[in-house]
XYZ file of C-alpha atoms in Angstrom:
645
model
C 12.062 -12.217 60.926
C 8.827 -12.790 61.455
C 7.046 -16.107 62.236
C 4.886 -17.781 60.056
C 2.705 -19.690 61.594
C 0.186 -22.988 59.732
C -3.017 -21.016 60.751
C -1.778 -17.508 58.977
C -0.777 -19.842 55.746
C -4.224 -21.027 56.186
C -6.523 -17.862 55.923
C -3.848 -16.913 53.463
C -5.000 -19.736 50.659
C -8.584 -20.407 52.439
C -8.007 -23.083 54.421
C -9.053 -24.839 57.586
C -5.850 -25.045 59.997
C -6.706 -29.603 59.482
C -6.300 -29.397 56.270
C -3.049 -27.137 55.502
C -1.989 -29.553 59.401
C -2.981 -33.042 56.765
C -1.657 -31.946 53.656
C 1.810 -30.873 55.554
C 2.114 -34.955 56.263
C 1.886 -35.606 52.974
C 4.781 -33.900 52.110
C 6.749 -34.808 55.037
C 6.234 -32.110 57.841
C 5.461 -33.271 61.251
C 3.234 -29.904 63.688
C 1.810 -30.368 66.644
C -1.350 -28.030 65.985
C -2.037 -24.249 64.390
C -0.121 -22.268 66.047
C 3.022 -24.320 65.200
C 6.034 -22.280 63.346
C 6.793 -23.383 59.689
C 10.545 -22.779 58.976
C 11.970 -20.532 56.423
C 13.309 -23.596 54.766
C 9.918 -25.081 55.175
C 8.322 -21.990 54.382
C 9.239 -22.025 50.320
C 8.352 -25.944 50.290
C 4.871 -25.142 51.515
C 4.127 -22.352 49.276
C 5.351 -24.208 45.987
C 3.002 -26.613 46.929
C 0.433 -24.571 47.772
C 0.277 -22.266 44.393
C 1.006 -24.874 42.367
C -2.502 -26.792 43.599
C -4.502 -22.888 43.720
C -3.629 -22.629 39.357
C -4.333 -25.954 38.717
C -8.088 -25.483 38.107
C -8.947 -27.504 40.128
C -9.631 -25.100 43.086
C -13.557 -24.741 44.261
C -14.136 -22.286 47.211
C -16.514 -22.818 49.864
C -19.085 -19.756 50.682
C -20.325 -20.330 53.532
C -22.896 -23.870 52.174
C -22.666 -25.995 49.502
C -25.863 -28.050 47.723
C -25.543 -31.738 46.503
C -26.416 -29.460 42.227
C -23.601 -26.576 43.382
C -20.969 -28.810 44.248
C -21.868 -31.030 41.046
C -21.979 -28.332 38.390
C -18.874 -26.527 39.448
C -16.858 -30.371 39.537
C -18.840 -30.351 35.928
C -20.685 -33.815 36.950
C -24.168 -34.732 37.036
C -26.125 -34.156 40.141
C -26.816 -38.173 40.565
C -22.919 -38.991 40.727
C -22.394 -37.316 43.164
C -25.914 -38.674 45.726
C -24.322 -41.641 44.270
C -20.692 -40.980 45.518
C -22.234 -39.539 48.684
C -23.990 -43.688 49.483
C -20.967 -44.724 49.295
C -19.912 -43.042 52.635
C -22.701 -43.675 54.260
C -24.929 -39.676 53.766
C -28.445 -39.753 52.118
C -28.532 -36.242 50.115
C -31.102 -34.840 47.600
C -29.932 -32.235 45.488
C -31.633 -29.223 47.041
C -29.936 -30.309 50.502
C -26.881 -28.703 52.086
C -23.856 -30.566 52.879
C -20.977 -29.873 55.430
C -17.165 -28.658 54.326
C -16.321 -32.194 55.556
C -18.573 -33.999 53.249
C -17.869 -31.919 50.043
C -14.436 -31.339 50.203
C -13.728 -35.893 50.576
C -15.908 -35.942 47.677
C -14.290 -33.249 45.575
C -11.177 -35.127 46.451
C -12.166 -38.026 44.656
C -13.228 -36.199 41.434
C -9.984 -34.581 41.789
C -10.633 -31.408 42.966
C -9.793 -29.639 45.797
C -12.270 -27.746 48.019
C -11.202 -24.706 50.026
C -12.757 -22.218 52.457
C -13.631 -19.024 51.069
C -11.599 -16.042 52.518
C -15.556 -14.467 53.806
C -16.122 -17.393 54.847
C -13.310 -17.522 57.466
C -14.417 -14.065 58.260
C -17.553 -15.376 58.974
C -16.296 -17.827 61.101
C -14.278 -15.685 62.836
C -16.994 -13.223 63.704
C -19.513 -15.676 65.185
C -16.278 -16.361 67.648
C -15.699 -13.171 68.306
C -19.504 -12.553 68.863
C -19.885 -15.646 71.755
C -16.537 -14.551 73.229
C -17.358 -14.197 77.295
C -16.303 -10.758 78.315
C -13.301 -11.336 81.490
C -14.639 -9.051 83.940
C -12.655 -6.808 85.780
C -12.774 -6.993 89.658
C -14.190 -3.376 90.728
C -16.723 -3.848 87.376
C -18.361 -6.563 90.081
C -21.070 -6.619 92.581
C -22.726 -9.386 94.742
C -25.697 -11.314 93.721
C -27.894 -13.406 95.166
C -27.335 -17.252 96.178
C -28.216 -20.169 93.375
C -29.373 -22.885 94.945
C -29.660 -26.421 94.138
C -32.314 -28.725 96.299
C -31.210 -32.574 96.141
C -31.760 -36.033 97.748
C -33.516 -39.182 97.249
C -36.922 -39.879 96.177
C -38.936 -39.799 98.826
C -37.118 -38.024 101.391
C -39.200 -35.333 101.221
C -37.321 -32.544 98.547
C -39.993 -31.178 96.615
C -41.739 -30.539 99.773
C -39.698 -28.625 101.164
C -39.278 -26.691 98.504
C -43.240 -25.774 98.466
C -42.610 -25.291 102.366
C -40.021 -22.510 101.335
C -42.207 -21.026 98.431
C -45.897 -21.505 99.998
C -47.101 -22.874 96.618
C -48.258 -26.055 96.148
C -46.187 -27.864 93.373
C -46.404 -31.317 94.807
C -49.728 -32.287 92.896
C -48.280 -32.684 89.759
C -45.790 -34.637 91.185
C -46.022 -38.069 89.099
C -45.198 -41.285 90.720
C -43.029 -39.115 92.836
C -40.650 -38.184 90.777
C -40.001 -34.612 89.718
C -39.420 -35.209 86.104
C -39.305 -31.394 84.889
C -36.998 -29.022 86.422
C -37.882 -25.227 87.736
C -36.947 -22.689 89.246
C -37.990 -19.746 91.963
C -37.171 -17.113 94.039
C -37.803 -15.842 98.064
C -37.205 -13.344 99.866
C -35.254 -13.426 103.270
C -34.964 -10.067 105.395
C -34.792 -8.149 102.190
C -32.411 -10.697 100.059
C -33.055 -13.297 97.260
C -32.120 -16.682 97.606
C -32.742 -18.121 93.337
C -34.025 -22.302 94.124
C -33.468 -24.722 91.225
C -35.450 -27.904 91.445
C -33.509 -30.744 90.290
C -35.160 -34.089 90.195
C -33.734 -36.478 92.989
C -34.419 -40.198 91.414
C -31.410 -42.196 89.351
C -33.036 -41.772 85.867
C -32.835 -38.363 85.812
C -28.916 -38.117 87.490
C -27.595 -36.064 84.412
C -30.189 -33.218 85.652
C -29.200 -33.382 88.413
C -25.314 -32.346 87.477
C -26.258 -30.004 85.219
C -28.712 -28.108 88.147
C -24.851 -28.280 89.992
C -22.961 -27.050 87.549
C -25.308 -23.505 87.698
C -25.650 -24.087 91.562
C -23.451 -22.163 94.298
C -25.169 -23.743 97.357
C -26.528 -27.690 97.080
C -29.306 -28.490 99.940
C -28.802 -32.511 100.600
C -32.099 -33.701 101.730
C -31.751 -36.955 104.161
C -35.168 -38.358 105.752
C -34.361 -38.517 109.210
C -36.392 -41.882 110.009
C -34.520 -43.257 106.016
C -30.984 -42.475 105.961
C -28.704 -42.178 103.596
C -30.312 -44.110 99.888
C -27.860 -44.782 96.581
C -29.336 -41.565 95.162
C -28.351 -39.383 97.955
C -24.678 -40.475 97.609
C -24.803 -39.609 93.893
C -26.469 -36.504 94.585
C -22.886 -36.088 97.401
C -20.539 -36.454 94.532
C -22.309 -34.125 91.792
C -22.065 -31.778 94.524
C -18.069 -32.977 95.492
C -18.057 -32.540 91.281
C -18.823 -28.786 91.499
C -17.074 -28.176 94.039
C -20.251 -26.117 95.525
C -21.004 -25.697 99.984
C -23.604 -28.452 100.954
C -25.940 -27.847 104.072
C -27.836 -31.358 104.817
C -31.563 -30.481 105.626
C -32.316 -33.607 107.817
C -35.624 -33.746 106.833
C -39.379 -35.673 108.924
C -38.037 -34.955 112.738
C -41.397 -35.425 113.551
C -41.283 -38.832 113.060
C -41.665 -41.173 115.630
C -38.868 -42.752 114.474
C -37.089 -40.095 113.048
C -33.265 -40.911 113.766
C -31.396 -37.542 112.952
C -27.917 -39.430 114.655
C -28.004 -41.684 112.652
C -28.307 -39.578 109.474
C -24.668 -37.533 111.402
C -23.448 -40.867 110.937
C -23.780 -42.139 107.795
C -23.240 -38.938 106.357
C -20.091 -38.731 108.387
C -19.005 -41.888 106.342
C -19.421 -40.137 102.915
C -17.086 -37.923 103.660
C -20.028 -34.930 105.331
C -19.359 -34.045 109.032
C -21.517 -32.462 110.433
C -20.267 -29.523 112.469
C -22.032 -30.892 115.721
C -19.673 -33.503 115.258
C -16.778 -31.358 114.426
C -17.246 -30.745 110.822
C -17.501 -27.628 108.804
C -20.849 -28.959 106.788
C -23.901 -26.932 107.966
C -27.060 -29.528 108.845
C -30.641 -28.339 110.330
C -33.453 -30.140 111.607
C -36.522 -29.739 109.847
C -40.402 -30.457 109.413
C -41.196 -29.832 105.957
C -44.507 -30.852 106.615
C -45.039 -28.314 109.413
C -42.500 -25.424 108.268
C -40.365 -26.286 111.162
C -36.734 -24.751 111.248
C -38.077 -23.385 107.713
C -36.461 -20.170 108.766
C -33.314 -21.669 110.472
C -32.249 -22.726 106.708
C -32.811 -19.715 105.109
C -30.412 -17.983 107.559
C -28.050 -20.639 107.051
C -28.386 -20.468 103.118
C -27.762 -16.717 103.724
C -25.492 -17.186 106.032
C -23.131 -19.448 103.306
C -23.485 -17.214 100.640
C -21.656 -14.057 102.285
C -18.625 -15.914 103.278
C -19.174 -17.270 99.569
C -18.843 -13.797 98.763
C -20.752 -14.339 95.317
C -20.497 -11.385 92.767
C -21.149 -10.820 88.696
C -21.220 -7.658 86.554
C -24.137 -6.882 85.668
C -23.031 -4.408 83.614
C -22.643 -6.402 80.219
C -23.871 -8.720 77.708
C -26.592 -11.351 79.130
C -25.197 -14.925 79.360
C -26.477 -17.758 81.932
C -28.059 -21.413 81.273
C -30.999 -22.787 79.863
C -32.551 -24.302 82.517
C -36.220 -25.484 81.139
C -37.755 -25.668 77.288
C -41.458 -25.841 76.373
C -43.669 -25.793 73.279
C -46.497 -24.201 74.305
C -49.376 -24.216 71.921
C -50.440 -20.411 72.790
C -46.915 -18.608 73.089
C -44.840 -20.992 71.555
C -41.203 -21.911 72.698
C -41.098 -20.838 75.695
C -37.968 -21.434 77.968
C -36.877 -20.522 81.744
C -33.470 -19.030 82.271
C -31.128 -18.326 84.661
C -28.626 -15.472 84.501
C -25.706 -16.210 85.549
C -23.642 -12.759 84.204
C -24.400 -9.221 82.748
C -28.200 -8.245 82.313
C -31.411 -9.361 80.263
C -33.039 -6.772 78.996
C -36.628 -7.113 76.070
C -35.653 -6.827 72.868
C -31.981 -8.085 73.345
C -31.277 -10.490 70.418
C -30.183 -14.593 72.150
C -28.378 -17.545 70.616
C -28.946 -20.874 73.131
C -27.707 -23.509 71.505
C -28.912 -23.865 68.230
C -31.814 -21.709 68.121
C -31.863 -18.300 68.071
C -34.200 -14.682 68.725
C -35.043 -11.543 70.314
C -36.514 -11.618 73.579
C -40.103 -10.969 73.127
C -41.210 -11.279 77.095
C -40.255 -12.418 80.191
C -41.499 -13.738 83.393
C -40.385 -13.490 86.620
C -40.794 -16.428 89.275
C -44.251 -14.805 90.694
C -45.459 -15.102 87.275
C -44.962 -10.905 86.437
C -43.172 -9.447 83.179
C -40.379 -7.271 83.445
C -38.237 -5.794 81.301
C -34.913 -6.810 82.729
C -32.927 -9.721 84.517
C -30.144 -9.474 86.721
C -27.390 -11.909 87.710
C -28.872 -14.196 90.201
C -32.453 -14.059 88.337
C -34.085 -17.188 86.751
C -36.717 -15.423 84.402
C -39.306 -17.871 81.700
C -38.673 -15.958 78.639
C -40.303 -15.488 75.364
C -39.692 -14.868 71.490
C -37.148 -18.013 70.710
C -37.226 -19.536 67.454
C -37.264 -23.289 68.948
C -37.228 -25.466 71.963
C -33.631 -24.950 73.041
C -32.449 -28.139 75.199
C -31.959 -27.557 79.243
C -28.313 -27.282 80.046
C -27.727 -24.926 76.682
C -25.735 -21.842 77.238
C -27.816 -18.411 76.590
C -25.933 -15.306 75.468
C -27.380 -11.791 74.069
C -25.387 -11.325 70.729
C -25.524 -7.316 69.625
C -28.441 -8.007 66.356
C -30.252 -10.063 65.133
C -28.840 -10.818 61.722
C -25.495 -11.982 64.691
C -28.118 -14.816 65.946
C -29.966 -16.085 63.530
C -25.696 -16.498 62.186
C -24.803 -18.509 64.949
C -28.215 -19.937 65.478
C -27.555 -21.257 61.025
C -23.847 -22.530 61.984
C -25.198 -24.501 64.821
C -27.656 -25.787 63.082
C -25.993 -26.920 60.183
C -23.287 -28.630 62.373
C -26.209 -30.987 64.238
C -27.307 -31.766 60.799
C -24.032 -32.911 59.245
C -24.394 -35.238 62.399
C -28.122 -36.855 61.794
C -27.045 -37.671 57.778
C -26.421 -41.664 58.821
C -27.851 -43.950 56.871
C -27.335 -48.057 57.324
C -29.863 -51.228 56.895
C -32.395 -50.583 59.486
C -32.333 -52.484 62.615
C -35.139 -53.240 65.227
C -33.975 -53.850 69.165
C -35.361 -56.825 68.642
C -32.242 -57.964 66.465
C -30.449 -55.565 68.502
C -28.228 -58.942 70.026
C -28.001 -60.970 66.991
C -25.996 -57.733 64.318
C -23.837 -56.938 67.869
C -22.723 -60.505 67.757
C -22.252 -60.482 64.621
C -19.825 -57.162 64.318
C -22.513 -55.780 61.941
C -23.664 -53.052 65.026
C -21.261 -50.395 66.165
C -23.166 -47.670 67.492
C -26.896 -47.948 68.177
C -28.590 -44.759 67.428
C -31.456 -43.518 68.939
C -34.447 -40.281 68.575
C -35.974 -39.681 71.375
C -39.177 -37.610 72.105
C -41.325 -36.990 75.315
C -43.758 -34.621 76.751
C -41.000 -31.652 78.206
C -37.667 -30.844 77.920
C -36.579 -31.531 80.609
C -37.379 -36.153 80.287
C -35.984 -35.229 76.893
C -32.770 -34.301 78.328
C -33.015 -37.328 81.240
C -33.595 -39.973 79.169
C -31.020 -39.101 76.632
C -28.347 -39.090 79.363
C -29.727 -42.428 80.094
C -29.767 -44.029 77.437
C -26.190 -42.666 76.280
C -24.547 -44.322 80.066
C -25.952 -48.002 77.927
C -23.171 -47.838 75.978
C -19.780 -50.580 76.567
C -16.845 -51.634 74.715
C -18.838 -53.448 72.249
C -21.973 -50.534 71.558
C -21.866 -47.076 71.307
C -25.379 -45.672 72.500
C -26.183 -42.207 70.722
C -29.071 -40.480 70.874
C -29.170 -38.553 67.446
C -32.276 -36.005 68.052
C -34.341 -35.414 71.430
C -36.550 -33.069 71.262
C -40.553 -31.996 72.748
C -43.906 -33.432 71.366
C -45.559 -36.202 69.640
C -43.967 -38.153 66.890
C -43.831 -36.661 63.679
C -43.590 -38.209 60.231
C -40.020 -36.206 59.965
C -38.714 -38.141 63.005
C -39.258 -41.060 61.452
C -37.722 -40.016 58.106
C -34.818 -39.043 60.805
C -34.705 -42.528 62.071
C -34.744 -44.054 58.558
C -32.055 -41.957 57.053
C -29.857 -42.626 60.469
C -30.518 -46.203 61.495
C -32.178 -45.477 64.833
C -34.968 -46.438 67.014
C -37.214 -44.034 68.024
C -37.962 -44.044 71.859
C -41.350 -42.022 72.964
C -41.782 -41.284 76.511
C -45.310 -39.655 77.410
C -46.156 -38.871 74.065
C -47.912 -40.415 71.419
C -47.150 -40.775 67.406
C -49.410 -38.190 65.640
C -51.938 -39.413 62.318
C -49.514 -40.800 59.393
C -46.522 -41.607 61.917
C -47.422 -45.257 62.733
C -48.019 -46.089 58.606
C -45.087 -44.454 57.817
C -42.626 -45.916 60.252
C -43.954 -49.134 59.100
C -42.986 -48.876 55.896
C -39.696 -47.221 56.854
C -39.172 -50.725 58.695
C -38.742 -47.954 61.757
C -38.643 -50.217 65.816
C -40.825 -47.455 67.701
C -41.191 -47.923 70.741
C -43.373 -45.763 72.856
C -43.211 -45.678 77.256
C -45.014 -44.117 80.077
C -41.605 -44.868 82.313
C -38.492 -43.661 81.632
C -37.044 -47.052 83.521
C -38.816 -49.452 81.043
C -37.250 -47.967 77.862
C -33.600 -48.065 79.970
C -34.111 -51.708 80.709
C -35.656 -52.613 77.241
C -32.138 -51.464 76.001
C -29.773 -52.740 78.709
C -31.500 -56.084 77.276
C -31.060 -55.952 73.961
C -27.990 -55.392 73.992
C -27.358 -58.625 76.513
C -29.564 -60.685 74.033
C -32.232 -61.268 77.298
C -35.229 -59.968 76.054
C -37.432 -61.018 78.145
C -41.087 -61.885 77.015
C -43.389 -58.130 77.027
C -46.823 -56.734 77.009
C -47.528 -55.125 74.989
C -50.107 -52.526 73.541
C -52.721 -53.143 71.002
C -54.413 -50.883 69.736
C -58.219 -51.106 69.196
C -59.277 -48.495 68.374
C -59.665 -44.946 68.402
C -62.262 -42.203 69.559
C -62.548 -38.671 69.074
C -64.566 -36.778 72.047
C -66.714 -34.506 70.430
C -69.071 -33.555 74.130
C -69.009 -32.917 76.809
C -71.920 -33.514 79.756
C -71.169 -33.356 83.294
C -74.530 -35.623 85.137
C -74.795 -35.653 88.763
C -74.130 -38.848 90.576
C -71.743 -40.404 87.768
C -69.173 -37.842 86.401
C -68.184 -36.346 83.565
C -69.246 -38.191 80.837
C -67.441 -38.173 76.915
C -70.257 -37.881 74.077
C -67.771 -39.488 71.247
C -67.819 -40.486 67.645
C -65.596 -43.809 66.568
C -62.467 -43.188 64.535
C -61.218 -46.834 63.536
C -61.742 -49.884 65.041
C -63.555 -50.682 68.096
C -63.987 -50.133 71.566
C -64.270 -52.508 73.937
C -66.130 -51.816 77.551
C -62.675 -53.979 78.584
C -60.778 -51.820 77.227
C -57.763 -49.657 78.789
C -58.276 -45.519 77.068
C -54.764 -43.679 76.543
C -56.346 -39.971 76.310
C -54.353 -38.030 73.869
C -54.387 -34.182 72.745
C -52.176 -32.411 71.200
C -49.876 -35.285 70.533
C -49.314 -35.684 74.780
C -50.981 -39.031 76.534
C -52.838 -36.918 79.775
C -54.468 -40.194 81.027
C -53.593 -43.587 81.125
C -56.324 -45.922 82.975
C -59.182 -47.634 82.382
C -63.549 -47.751 81.203
C -66.011 -46.988 83.966
C -68.297 -47.616 81.401
C -69.787 -47.073 77.219
C -72.837 -46.918 76.355
C -74.838 -46.146 72.714
C -77.598 -44.344 73.745
C -78.927 -45.267 77.383
C -77.341 -48.733 77.385
C -74.649 -50.469 78.412
C -73.066 -52.572 75.445
C -69.822 -54.929 74.674
C -68.412 -53.068 72.152
C -69.003 -49.743 69.751
C -66.861 -49.837 66.837
C -66.628 -47.218 63.643
C -68.485 -44.633 62.544
C -70.675 -45.579 65.765
C -71.537 -42.441 68.266
C -70.829 -43.642 72.031
C -70.743 -41.999 75.330
C -67.880 -43.071 77.455
C -67.278 -42.081 81.322
C -63.771 -43.004 82.754
C -62.589 -43.900 86.201
C -61.147 -41.392 88.618
C -60.756 -38.968 85.402
C -62.856 -35.796 84.624
C -60.711 -33.996 83.480
C -61.182 -34.234 79.382
C -61.910 -31.499 76.993
C -63.747 -31.415 73.521
C -61.113 -32.908 70.706
C -59.294 -35.040 72.911
C -58.589 -38.900 71.075
C -59.204 -41.180 73.037
C -57.326 -44.679 72.003
C -58.984 -47.980 73.281
C -56.266 -50.598 73.303
C -55.795 -54.122 74.895
C -51.990 -56.049 76.394
C -51.030 -58.963 75.494
C -48.704 -61.140 76.600
C -46.060 -61.488 73.540
C -42.838 -63.866 73.125
C -39.546 -61.880 72.258
C -37.614 -63.991 69.569
C -34.495 -62.380 67.993
C -35.105 -61.759 63.802
C-alpha cells in the first residue's frame, strides 16, 4: 500500500507541515518531521479531524498576504479588536498593514478560527524554492576558472600596500586611521592568467567581513610584517583561513627594514601550526617588500602554482550564482553592488535576486572601469539595476524572469518586516544595566546606519558578538545612509537603540527621536560604539564626552584666495557658530570631515561668534574639499557624568 507522509496531508489541507505536526501532537500522534509516514490506523483519525475543522466554517484561507482589515472582515470582527489582540502579542500594526501568516494564525486562533494556507500560496512557495535551487554540475561541464584570493593580516602590516603594489593603483589615500573599512575586489593578469583579489579589512573589529572574504576565497595570503611578527589579528586571520579550509601563502612583508627578522616570523608561524617550506613544512612563504616592489612577481607565481594544484573549476553555462562583496547607494547611479560570480555566467539584462533585493542587470563594470556584457566564473563586477542596496555577503542568483525576481524579493522582505515588528517600553543605553538587573531586558535591539555597506556589516557583527547569557544583542536593521525618520520609527516600534557610524540624522529625525524617546548615538570610531554598549551591559559606563551642537551653517559660495586657501561663504541656519567651535562637514547625510575652524569672519573682520540669520566666512584647518550645499555643524565637547536612569 502507498505510504502517506505528513507533508502530503498538509498540502492537501492547505496547511504548513509544522502546523500539522502540532495538530497531530494535540491528538496524541507524535511525528518527527514532514517526511514522517502516518500509519493506516492513524490516517483515518487524522482525516476525520481535519475534515471536521474544514467543514466547521471557521476556516480562513491565507492568500500569500493579509492585512489587519482583511483578517478582521473574514472573522466578522472590528479591526480595532484585532489591533488590540496584536498589541497584547507585542506587535504594532495599523489596519492597512500586512501581517505574517504565523501572527495572523495566532490571532485567528484566539477568535476561534483556523487560518490555513491556500493551495495557490503553497504552490507559490514551492515555485520560489525551485527557482532558488542551485543546479548540480556535471563533471564534463566544468572548466578551469581563475583563483579568488583574499589578502589577510594585522593592521599596519602592509596588506593594503601589498595590494597597491600588485594592482599599481593608489588605494592607500582612501584609508582612514590605518583601517581598510570597505571591502573591494580587483583583478590582475599574470602570464596571461587572471587572479581575482578580494580586499578584506585586517583589523579585529572587522572580523566578520574577513570571515566572509574567506568563505568565497580559494587562496588566503597572510601578510606578516618582518619587523613586527605575529599579532592577535594575524592569529584570527590564520584561524579564519583554516576554518574555510583554504591554502595559505605567507607574504613576509617589510623585509627592506633594518630590524626585519623573517626567521622570527617563521618561528612564530610554526607555533600557530603553519610550518613553512624552508623549515620542512608545506606552507609557501615569500619574503616581499611592498614599498620597493620586491618579489611581487614571485608571490603572484606562487598563487598560480597553488591554484593549479587546487584544480579550481566551475560551470559557465548556467544561471549565475555568486556573492555580494560590497554595496552602496550612489547618488547618481542608485544602488551599486560589487559581486563575485562563482558559477554560471551573469549577463546584462539578467533578472537577479540578492538577499531581499531584486532587479535587472542594467550595466556591469569590471575592475578597470570598463563596461562588460557578461561575467564568467571568478569575475568581480560592479552591477547597476537593483531595487535597493543588498547586504554584503548576500548570495545572488540569476532567475528566469523579472516577475520571479520580484516575487522572491517580496517574500523575503515580508519575512524581514515580521522580524522588525516588535514593541515594548523604550530603552536607553544608560538605563540598560538597571533594567537587565531587574530582569526586564532579555534582548537589546539595535538599528545600525553607516556610510557604506561594509561598515554596516562590520558594526553589526561586532555588536552581536557582545551577546551573553543574560542579554541577546540583536541588530534588527542595518543600512547605508543618513539616519532617517523611518529608522527612528522602526527603533521606536522595536524598542531599539540607533547607532550611527560616520553618518548624521536628517532634518527632523533628531526631533522625532526626542519625542519618541529613542536613544540615538552617533560615532566616528567603531570601537567607541562597542565599548559603550559593553560598558552599559556591565553597568560600568564611564563619564563621557558629549558633543553639544551649537549651530548649523549652510555653505552657499566658495572662494579660493591665494595664500589663504579655500574660504566658504556661509549662512547660519540655526543656533550660532563660535570661533573655538569644532565642526563637522556633512554632505548628503554623510560626515565627510570632522575638524576645527581656521577662521570665522563677518565681512573682513575676525569675530568671536555669528548667530542664526547672518552671513559669515569660514575656513577650515587642513581641509579645502568643500562644495556649495554642504552643511557645517558647529559643536563643542563637554564632559558629562553618566547616571543610570
